[in-house]
Coordinates of C-alpha atoms in Angstrom, one line a residue:
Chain A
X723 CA -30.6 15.4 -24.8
X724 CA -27.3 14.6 -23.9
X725 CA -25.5 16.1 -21.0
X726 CA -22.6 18.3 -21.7
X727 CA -21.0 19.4 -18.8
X728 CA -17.3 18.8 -17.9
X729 CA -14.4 17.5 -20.1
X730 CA -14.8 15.1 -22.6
X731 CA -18.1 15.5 -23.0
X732 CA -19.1 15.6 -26.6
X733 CA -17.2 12.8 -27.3
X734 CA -18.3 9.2 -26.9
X735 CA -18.6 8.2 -22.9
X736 CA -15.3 6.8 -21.7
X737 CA -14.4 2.8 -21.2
X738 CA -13.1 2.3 -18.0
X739 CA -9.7 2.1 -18.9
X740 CA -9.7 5.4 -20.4
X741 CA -11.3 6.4 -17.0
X742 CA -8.0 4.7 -15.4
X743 CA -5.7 6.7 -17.7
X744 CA -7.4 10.0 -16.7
X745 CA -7.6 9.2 -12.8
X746 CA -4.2 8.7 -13.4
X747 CA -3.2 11.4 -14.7
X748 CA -4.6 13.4 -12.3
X749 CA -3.0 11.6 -9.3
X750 CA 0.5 11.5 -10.9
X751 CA 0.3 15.4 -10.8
X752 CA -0.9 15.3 -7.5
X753 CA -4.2 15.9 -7.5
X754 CA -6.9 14.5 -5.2
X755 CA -9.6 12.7 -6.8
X756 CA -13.8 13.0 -6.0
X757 CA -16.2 11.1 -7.2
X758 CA -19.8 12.5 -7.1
X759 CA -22.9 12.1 -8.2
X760 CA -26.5 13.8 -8.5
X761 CA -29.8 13.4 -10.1
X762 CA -30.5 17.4 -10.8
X763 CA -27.8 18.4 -13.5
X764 CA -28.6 21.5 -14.0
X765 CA -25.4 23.3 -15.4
X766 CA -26.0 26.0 -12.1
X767 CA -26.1 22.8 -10.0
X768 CA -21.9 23.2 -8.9
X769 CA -22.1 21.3 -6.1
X770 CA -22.8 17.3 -6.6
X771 CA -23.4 15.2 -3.6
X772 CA -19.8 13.3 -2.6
X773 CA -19.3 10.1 -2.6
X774 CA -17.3 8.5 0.3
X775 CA -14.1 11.0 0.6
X776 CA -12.0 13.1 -1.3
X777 CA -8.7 10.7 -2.2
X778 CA -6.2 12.8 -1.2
X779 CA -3.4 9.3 -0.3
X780 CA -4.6 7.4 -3.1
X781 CA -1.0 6.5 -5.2
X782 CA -2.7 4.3 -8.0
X783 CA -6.0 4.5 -10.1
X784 CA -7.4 1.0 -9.2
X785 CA -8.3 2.8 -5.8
X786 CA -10.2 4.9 -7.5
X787 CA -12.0 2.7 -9.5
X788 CA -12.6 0.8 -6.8
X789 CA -14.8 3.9 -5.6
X790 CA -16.6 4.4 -9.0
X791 CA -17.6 0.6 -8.7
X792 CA -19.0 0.9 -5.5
X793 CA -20.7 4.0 -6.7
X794 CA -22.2 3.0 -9.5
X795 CA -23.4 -0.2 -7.6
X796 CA -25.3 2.4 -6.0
X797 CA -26.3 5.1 -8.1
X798 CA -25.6 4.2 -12.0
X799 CA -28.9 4.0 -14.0
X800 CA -30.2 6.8 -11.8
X801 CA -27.9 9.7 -10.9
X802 CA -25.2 11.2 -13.0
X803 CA -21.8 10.2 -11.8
X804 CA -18.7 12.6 -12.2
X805 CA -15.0 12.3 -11.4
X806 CA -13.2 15.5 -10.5
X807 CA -9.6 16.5 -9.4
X808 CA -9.3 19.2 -7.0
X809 CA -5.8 20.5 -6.8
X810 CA -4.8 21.6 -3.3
X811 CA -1.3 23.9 -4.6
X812 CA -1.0 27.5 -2.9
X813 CA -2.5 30.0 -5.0
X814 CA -4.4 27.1 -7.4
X815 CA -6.9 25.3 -4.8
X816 CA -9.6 24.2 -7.1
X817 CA -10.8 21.4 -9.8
X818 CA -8.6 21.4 -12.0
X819 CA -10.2 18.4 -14.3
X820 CA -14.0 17.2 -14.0
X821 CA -15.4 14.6 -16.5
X822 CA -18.7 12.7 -16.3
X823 CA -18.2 8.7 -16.1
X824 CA -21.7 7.5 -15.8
X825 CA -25.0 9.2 -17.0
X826 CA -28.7 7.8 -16.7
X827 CA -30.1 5.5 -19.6
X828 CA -32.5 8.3 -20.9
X829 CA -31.6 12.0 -20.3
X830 CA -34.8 14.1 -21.2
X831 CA -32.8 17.7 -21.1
X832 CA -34.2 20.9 -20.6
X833 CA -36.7 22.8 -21.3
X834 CA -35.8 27.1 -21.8
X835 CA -38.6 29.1 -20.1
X836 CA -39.4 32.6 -21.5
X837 CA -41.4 35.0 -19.0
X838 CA -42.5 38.2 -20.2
X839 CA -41.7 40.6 -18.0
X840 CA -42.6 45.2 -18.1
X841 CA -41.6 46.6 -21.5
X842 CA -41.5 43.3 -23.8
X843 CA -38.3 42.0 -22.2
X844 CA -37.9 38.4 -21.4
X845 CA -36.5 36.4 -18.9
X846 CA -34.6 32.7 -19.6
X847 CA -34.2 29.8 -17.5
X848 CA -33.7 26.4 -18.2
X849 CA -35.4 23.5 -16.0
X850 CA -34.6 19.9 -16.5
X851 CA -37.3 17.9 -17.2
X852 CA -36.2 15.3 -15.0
X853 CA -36.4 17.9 -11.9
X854 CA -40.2 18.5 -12.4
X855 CA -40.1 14.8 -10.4
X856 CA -39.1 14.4 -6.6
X857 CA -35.0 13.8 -5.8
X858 CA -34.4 10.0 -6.1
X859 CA -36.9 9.3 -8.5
X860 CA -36.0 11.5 -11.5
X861 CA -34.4 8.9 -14.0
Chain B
X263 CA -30.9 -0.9 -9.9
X264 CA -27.9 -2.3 -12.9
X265 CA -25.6 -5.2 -12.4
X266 CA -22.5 -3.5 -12.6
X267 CA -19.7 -4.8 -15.2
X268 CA -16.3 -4.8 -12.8
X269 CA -13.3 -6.4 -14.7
X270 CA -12.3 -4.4 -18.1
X271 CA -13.3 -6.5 -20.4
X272 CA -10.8 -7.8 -23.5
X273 CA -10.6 -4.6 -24.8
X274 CA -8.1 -3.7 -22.0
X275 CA -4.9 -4.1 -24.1
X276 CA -5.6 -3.2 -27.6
X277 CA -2.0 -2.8 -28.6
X278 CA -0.4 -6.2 -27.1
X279 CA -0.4 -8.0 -30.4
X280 CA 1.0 -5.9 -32.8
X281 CA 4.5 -6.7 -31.8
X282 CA 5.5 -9.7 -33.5
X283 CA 6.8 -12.0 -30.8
X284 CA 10.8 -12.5 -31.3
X285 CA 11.7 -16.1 -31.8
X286 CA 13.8 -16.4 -28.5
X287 CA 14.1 -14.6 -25.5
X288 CA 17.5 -14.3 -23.8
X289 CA 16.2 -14.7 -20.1
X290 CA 19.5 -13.9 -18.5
X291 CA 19.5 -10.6 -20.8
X292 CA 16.2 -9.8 -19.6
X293 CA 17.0 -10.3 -16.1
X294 CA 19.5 -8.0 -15.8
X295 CA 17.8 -5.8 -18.1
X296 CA 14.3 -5.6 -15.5
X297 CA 16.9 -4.1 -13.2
X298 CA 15.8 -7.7 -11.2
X299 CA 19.5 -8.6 -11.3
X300 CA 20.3 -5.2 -9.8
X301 CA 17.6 -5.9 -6.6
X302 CA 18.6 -8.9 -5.4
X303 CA 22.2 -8.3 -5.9
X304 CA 21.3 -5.5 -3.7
X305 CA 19.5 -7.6 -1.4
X306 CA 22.2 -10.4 -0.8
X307 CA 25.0 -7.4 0.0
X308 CA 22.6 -5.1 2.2
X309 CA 20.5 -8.2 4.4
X310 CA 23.1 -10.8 5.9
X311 CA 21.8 -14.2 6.2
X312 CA 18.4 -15.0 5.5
X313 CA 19.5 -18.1 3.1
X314 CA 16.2 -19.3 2.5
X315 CA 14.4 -16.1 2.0
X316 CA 16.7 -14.6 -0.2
X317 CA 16.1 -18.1 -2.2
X318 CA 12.6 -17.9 -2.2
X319 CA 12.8 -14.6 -3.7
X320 CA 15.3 -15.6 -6.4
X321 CA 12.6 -18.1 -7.5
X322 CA 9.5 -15.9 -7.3
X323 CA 11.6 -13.7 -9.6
X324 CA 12.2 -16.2 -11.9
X325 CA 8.5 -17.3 -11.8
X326 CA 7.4 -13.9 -12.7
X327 CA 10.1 -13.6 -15.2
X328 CA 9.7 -16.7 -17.7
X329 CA 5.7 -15.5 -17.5
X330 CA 6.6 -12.4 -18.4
X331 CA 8.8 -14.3 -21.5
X332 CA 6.1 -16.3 -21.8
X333 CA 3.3 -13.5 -22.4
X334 CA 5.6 -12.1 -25.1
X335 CA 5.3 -15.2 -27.1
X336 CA 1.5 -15.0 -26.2
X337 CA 1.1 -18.0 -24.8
X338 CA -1.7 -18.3 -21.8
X339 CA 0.0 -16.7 -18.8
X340 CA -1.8 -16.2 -15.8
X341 CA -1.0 -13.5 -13.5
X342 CA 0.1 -15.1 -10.7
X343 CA -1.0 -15.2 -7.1
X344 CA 1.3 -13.0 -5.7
X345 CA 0.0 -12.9 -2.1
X346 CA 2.4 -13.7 0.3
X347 CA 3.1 -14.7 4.3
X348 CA 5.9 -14.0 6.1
X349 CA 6.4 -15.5 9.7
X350 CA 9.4 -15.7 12.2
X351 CA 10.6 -14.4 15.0
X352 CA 10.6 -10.7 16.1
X353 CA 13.4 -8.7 14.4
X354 CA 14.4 -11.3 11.3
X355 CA 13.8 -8.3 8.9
X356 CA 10.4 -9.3 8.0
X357 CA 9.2 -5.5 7.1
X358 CA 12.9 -5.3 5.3
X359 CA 12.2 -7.6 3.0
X360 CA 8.5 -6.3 2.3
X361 CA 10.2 -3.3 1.5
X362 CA 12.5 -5.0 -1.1
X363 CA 9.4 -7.2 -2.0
X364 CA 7.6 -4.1 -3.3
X365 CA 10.9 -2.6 -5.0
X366 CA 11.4 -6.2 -6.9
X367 CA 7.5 -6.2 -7.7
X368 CA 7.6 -2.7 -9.2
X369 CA 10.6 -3.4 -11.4
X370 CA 9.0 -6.9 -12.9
X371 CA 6.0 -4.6 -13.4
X372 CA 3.6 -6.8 -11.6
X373 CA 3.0 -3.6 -9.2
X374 CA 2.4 -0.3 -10.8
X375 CA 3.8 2.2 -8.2
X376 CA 5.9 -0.3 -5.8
X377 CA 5.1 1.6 -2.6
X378 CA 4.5 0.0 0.5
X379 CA 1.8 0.4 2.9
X380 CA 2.3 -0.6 6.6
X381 CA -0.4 -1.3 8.8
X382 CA -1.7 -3.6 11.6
X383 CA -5.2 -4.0 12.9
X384 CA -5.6 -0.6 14.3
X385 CA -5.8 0.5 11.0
X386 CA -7.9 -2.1 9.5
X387 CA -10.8 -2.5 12.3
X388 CA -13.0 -0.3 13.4
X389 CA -14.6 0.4 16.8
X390 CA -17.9 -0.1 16.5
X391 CA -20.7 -1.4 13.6
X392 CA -20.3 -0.1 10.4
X393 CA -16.6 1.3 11.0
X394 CA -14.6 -1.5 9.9
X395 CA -15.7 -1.8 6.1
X396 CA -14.8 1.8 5.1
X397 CA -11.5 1.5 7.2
X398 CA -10.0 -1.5 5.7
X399 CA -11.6 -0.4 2.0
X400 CA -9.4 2.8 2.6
X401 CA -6.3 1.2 3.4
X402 CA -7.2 -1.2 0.5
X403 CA -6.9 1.8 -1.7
X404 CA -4.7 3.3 -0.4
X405 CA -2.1 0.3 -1.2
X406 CA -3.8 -0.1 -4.5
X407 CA -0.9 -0.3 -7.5
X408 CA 1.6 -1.6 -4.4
X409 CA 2.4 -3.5 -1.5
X410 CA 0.3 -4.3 1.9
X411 CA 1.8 -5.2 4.6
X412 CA 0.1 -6.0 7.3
X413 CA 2.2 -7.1 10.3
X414 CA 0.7 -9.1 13.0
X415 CA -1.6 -10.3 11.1
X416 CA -3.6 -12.9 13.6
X417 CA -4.8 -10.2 15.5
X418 CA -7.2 -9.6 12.8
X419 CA -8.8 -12.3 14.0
X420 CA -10.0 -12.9 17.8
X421 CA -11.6 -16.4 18.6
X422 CA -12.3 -15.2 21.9
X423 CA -14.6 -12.1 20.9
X424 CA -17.3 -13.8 18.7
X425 CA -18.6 -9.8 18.0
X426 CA -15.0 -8.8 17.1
X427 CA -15.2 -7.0 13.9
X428 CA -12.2 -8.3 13.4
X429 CA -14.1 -11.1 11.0
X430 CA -15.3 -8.4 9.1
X431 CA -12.2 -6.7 7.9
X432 CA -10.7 -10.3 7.1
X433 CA -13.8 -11.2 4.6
X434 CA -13.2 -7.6 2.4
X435 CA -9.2 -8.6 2.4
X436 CA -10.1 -11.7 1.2
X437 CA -12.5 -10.4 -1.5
X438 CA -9.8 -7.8 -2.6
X439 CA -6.9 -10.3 -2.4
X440 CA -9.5 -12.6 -4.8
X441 CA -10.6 -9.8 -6.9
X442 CA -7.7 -8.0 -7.9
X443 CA -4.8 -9.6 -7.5
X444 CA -3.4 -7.1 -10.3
X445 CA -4.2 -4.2 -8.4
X446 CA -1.7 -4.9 -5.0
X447 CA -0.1 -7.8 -3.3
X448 CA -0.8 -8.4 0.4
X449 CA 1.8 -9.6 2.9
X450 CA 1.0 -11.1 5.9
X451 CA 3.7 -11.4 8.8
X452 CA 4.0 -12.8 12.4
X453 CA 5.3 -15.0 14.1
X454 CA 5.3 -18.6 13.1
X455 CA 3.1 -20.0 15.8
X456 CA 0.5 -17.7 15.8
X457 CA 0.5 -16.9 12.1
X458 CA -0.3 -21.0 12.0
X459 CA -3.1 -20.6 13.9
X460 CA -4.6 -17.9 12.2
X461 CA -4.1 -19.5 9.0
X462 CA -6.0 -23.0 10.4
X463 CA -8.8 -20.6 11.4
X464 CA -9.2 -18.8 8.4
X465 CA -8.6 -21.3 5.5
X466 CA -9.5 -18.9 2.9
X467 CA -6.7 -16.9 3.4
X468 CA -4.4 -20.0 3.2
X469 CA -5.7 -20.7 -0.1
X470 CA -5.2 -17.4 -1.3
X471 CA -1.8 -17.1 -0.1
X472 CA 0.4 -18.3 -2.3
X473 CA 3.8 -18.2 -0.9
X474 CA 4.8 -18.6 2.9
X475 CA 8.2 -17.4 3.6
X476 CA 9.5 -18.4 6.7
X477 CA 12.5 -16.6 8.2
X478 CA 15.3 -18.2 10.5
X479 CA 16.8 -16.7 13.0
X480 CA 20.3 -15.4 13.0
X481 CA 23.1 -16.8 14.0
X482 CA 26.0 -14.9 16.6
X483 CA 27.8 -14.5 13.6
X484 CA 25.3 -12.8 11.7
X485 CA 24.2 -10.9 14.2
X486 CA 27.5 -9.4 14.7
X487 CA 28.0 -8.7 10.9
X488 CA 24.4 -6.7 11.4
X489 CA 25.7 -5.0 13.9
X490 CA 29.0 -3.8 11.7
X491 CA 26.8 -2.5 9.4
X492 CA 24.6 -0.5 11.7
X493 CA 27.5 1.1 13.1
X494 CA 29.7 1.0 9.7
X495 CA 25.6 3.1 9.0
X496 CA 26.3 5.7 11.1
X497 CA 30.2 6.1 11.1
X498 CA 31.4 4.2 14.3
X499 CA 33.6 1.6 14.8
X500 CA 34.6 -0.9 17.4
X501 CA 37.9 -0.9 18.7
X502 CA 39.2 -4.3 19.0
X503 CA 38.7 -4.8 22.7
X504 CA 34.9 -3.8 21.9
X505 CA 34.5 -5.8 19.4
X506 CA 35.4 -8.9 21.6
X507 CA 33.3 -7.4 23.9
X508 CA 30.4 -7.2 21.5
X509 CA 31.1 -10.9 20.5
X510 CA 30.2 -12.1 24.0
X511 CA 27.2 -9.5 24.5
X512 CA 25.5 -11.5 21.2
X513 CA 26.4 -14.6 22.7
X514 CA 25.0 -14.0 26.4
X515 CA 22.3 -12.0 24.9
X516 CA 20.8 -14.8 22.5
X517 CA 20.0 -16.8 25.7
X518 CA 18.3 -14.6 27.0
X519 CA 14.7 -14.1 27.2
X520 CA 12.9 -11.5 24.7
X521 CA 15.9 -11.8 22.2
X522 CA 14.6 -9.9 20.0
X523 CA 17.0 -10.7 16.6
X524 CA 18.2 -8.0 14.8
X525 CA 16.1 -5.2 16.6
X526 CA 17.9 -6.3 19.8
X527 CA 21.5 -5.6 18.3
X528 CA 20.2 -2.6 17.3
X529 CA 19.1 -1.2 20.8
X530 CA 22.4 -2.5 22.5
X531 CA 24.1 -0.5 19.8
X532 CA 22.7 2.5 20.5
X533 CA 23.0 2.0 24.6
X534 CA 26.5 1.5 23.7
X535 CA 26.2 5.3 22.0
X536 CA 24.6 6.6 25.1
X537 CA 27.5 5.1 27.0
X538 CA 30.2 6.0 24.8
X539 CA 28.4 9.8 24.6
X540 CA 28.4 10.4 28.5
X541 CA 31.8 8.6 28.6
X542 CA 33.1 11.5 26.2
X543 CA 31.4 14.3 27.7
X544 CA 32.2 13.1 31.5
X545 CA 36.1 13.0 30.0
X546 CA 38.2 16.1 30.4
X547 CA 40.1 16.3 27.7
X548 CA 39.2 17.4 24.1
X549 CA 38.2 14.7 21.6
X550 CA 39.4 14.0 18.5
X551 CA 37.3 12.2 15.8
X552 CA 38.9 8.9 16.5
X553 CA 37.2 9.6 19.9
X554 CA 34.0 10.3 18.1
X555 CA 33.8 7.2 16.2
X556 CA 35.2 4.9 18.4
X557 CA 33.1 2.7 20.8
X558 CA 35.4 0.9 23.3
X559 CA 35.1 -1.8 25.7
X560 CA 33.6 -0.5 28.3
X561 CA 30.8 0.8 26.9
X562 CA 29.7 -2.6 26.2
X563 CA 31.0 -4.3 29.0
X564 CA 28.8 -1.7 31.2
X565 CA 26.0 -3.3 30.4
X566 CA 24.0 -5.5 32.7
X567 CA 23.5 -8.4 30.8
X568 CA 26.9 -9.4 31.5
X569 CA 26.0 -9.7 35.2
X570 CA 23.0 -11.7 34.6
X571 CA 20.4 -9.0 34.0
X572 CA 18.3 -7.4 31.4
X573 CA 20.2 -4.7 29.1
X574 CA 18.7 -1.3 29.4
X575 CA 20.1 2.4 30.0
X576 CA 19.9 3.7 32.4
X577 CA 20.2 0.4 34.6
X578 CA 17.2 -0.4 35.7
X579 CA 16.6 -0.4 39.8
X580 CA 17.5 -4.0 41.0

């Protein structure tokens, strides 16, 4: 099941020179860019680990995708990598943009759990598949 | 774990062929038209002297410009190597001309954002194992889409300290300078001798420096034309006494040791401020703004290299 979290998500994944246009964006309106990456994706999961250091004096895209290269040297195949843009302005001080650039070869999604609690009522949650295995090992 | 694909593959410019080429390109049009007319026009009214650099410019320019004709008629056109080394003397305007460098990069568009990062090897080296690699790959990135200049280059590398990590940042410029040579353009500078020995050290970076600029130093008259403009800068003049004054200050000055180009000029200029400021406010009378603007004689002629010593205010102790 395919992972649908972030912007641009239910379309095809994005060449790296769509990647560049986006980072791009985001620094020309003066955002800092993370990259990050985890092997849990549960949608709950808000906080992926960070890779290296937000950019906040990064002026041109290649930086960046220097970053994702090195990251995905690392990680790609086996972790989900993300790119998000926090925006530091008074008042706004959040992500303001969060996509997904790299995601593992075979994503086994969730599974919904239903548990029967007093009176007939149920209670959901969702637990990925690849969680039931120990961190680092999942995909 | 997955080899990892780097360049963007062919698919990078989808749209570059559509055009249909024109049958002939006007290259003086499109000079002026990159605004690369405008730059160096800029460059030969605001830097005095500097003949050869100001020529070696005017040919990377043209270099980048019949490519840039070239590519329109889609015929093979490399980027260039666009790595350069700067060496000469303290004050030549070495960092002036990176500055310009960057500006004429970014208007040919072989730089994306023509900014210009300075740094030396404080920035670029850490202090102990492990430090060094993310410190230069930051200031890498940070310089990405422009300029890096990194002044004093040779003391990235320290013969003397076989554990200087020195080494290390050198071998990650390298790769970058190799790697993505469309992503930024790095500058070395120094002075000549030094800069030669760094480069017979490190041969790589010789190789992958294409163009080594080599600035002269100026002559009296040019240093006294620099020194119009940095008073004509900040709205002061020479009377004419002073400016005879000034003529022998460059002159006894040159000789001297620790002549220090244009930088030197500057700092006597702005002793001669000092002067002319306590000269003013030791004065009883009110001033006018000829007062203001004017720097006489004697505030040059106070100083002590014309007895021999070394210029500084306040005088040093003998």
């Amino acid at each position: 099941m395919r992972l649908t979290q972030g912007a641009f998500s239910f379309l095809p994944d994005l060449t790296d020179q769509q990647i560049t246009r986006q980072v791009q964006y985001c620094i020309d309106n003066g955002w800092a860019v993370n990259i990050e990456f985890t092997d849990d994706p549960h949608p709950r999961n808000s906080y992926w680990e960070l890779w290296g250091q937000p950019m906040f004096d990064v002026r041109d895209a290649a930086g960046v995708m220097f970053e994702l290269n090195e990251c995905r040297k690392a990680h790609k195949g086996q972790h989900y990598i993300r790119v998000s843009a926090f925006d530091s302005t008074h008042t706004w001080e959040s992500l303001r943009l969060s996509f997904i650039t790299d995601r593992p070869a075979d994503e086994p999604g969730f599974t919904l759990e239903r548990q029967e609690v007093e009176g007939r009522s149920i209670r959901y949650t969702t637990r990925a598949y690849a969680a039931n295995r120990p961190e680092g090992a999942r995909y | 774990m997955d080899a990892v694909t780097d360049a963007p593959s062919a698919d990078a410019r989808p749209f570059e062929n559509v055009v249909r080429p024109p049958d002939a390109i006007d290259l003086r049009a499109e000079f002026v038209e990159s605004g690369l007319a405008a730059v160096l026009e800029e460059l030969d009214t605001d830097l005095v002297g500097l003949g050869p650099v100001k020529r070696r410019l005017r040919e990377i320019g043209a270099l980048l410009l019949v490519d840039r004709a070239r590519a329109r008629f889609g015929l093979q056109a490399v980027s260039p190597t666009l790595h350069m080394s700067f060496t000469g003397n303290p004050g030549t305007g070495k960092t002036t001309v990176a500055l310009r460098m960057a500006q004429i990069l970014h208007r040919l568009g072989y730089v994306r954002k023509g900014h210009l990062v300075t740094v030396t090897r404080d920035d670029l080296v850490g202090q102990y194992i492990g430090h060094t690699a993310p410190k230069t790959k930051d200031v890498l990135k940070r310089a990405m889409g422009g300029v890096l200049f990194i002044d004093e280059a040779y003391y990235l590398y320290r013969p003397e300290n076989e554990r200087d990590y020195g080494q290390e940042a050198i071998e990650i410029l390298l790769q970058v300078m190799e790697n993505q040579r469309d992503d930024l353009v790095v500058i070395l500078a120094g002075y000549s001798d030094r800069m030669e020995r760094f480069f017979t050290a490190n041969p790589g970076f010789r190789s992958r420096v294409a163009h080594h600029i080599d600035f002269p130093d100026y002559s009296g008259e040019e240093l006294e034309a620099i020194g119009g403009r940095i008073l004509g800068g900040m709205n002061y003049t020479l009377s004419p006494d002073a400016e005879e004054a000034f003529h022998r200050y460059v002159d006894l000055r040159m000789k001297q040791p620790h002549f220090a180009n244009g930088r030197s000029v500057r700092n006597a200029l702005d002793r001669a401020r000092l002067r002319q400021a306590n000269r003013l406010f030791n004065g009883d009378r009110p001033v006018t703004v000829r007062d203001l603007t004017t720097i006489e004689a004697e505030d040059i002629l106070s100083s002590r290299v014309f007895s021999g010593g070394i210029d500084s205010y306040p005088p040093l102790k003998p």
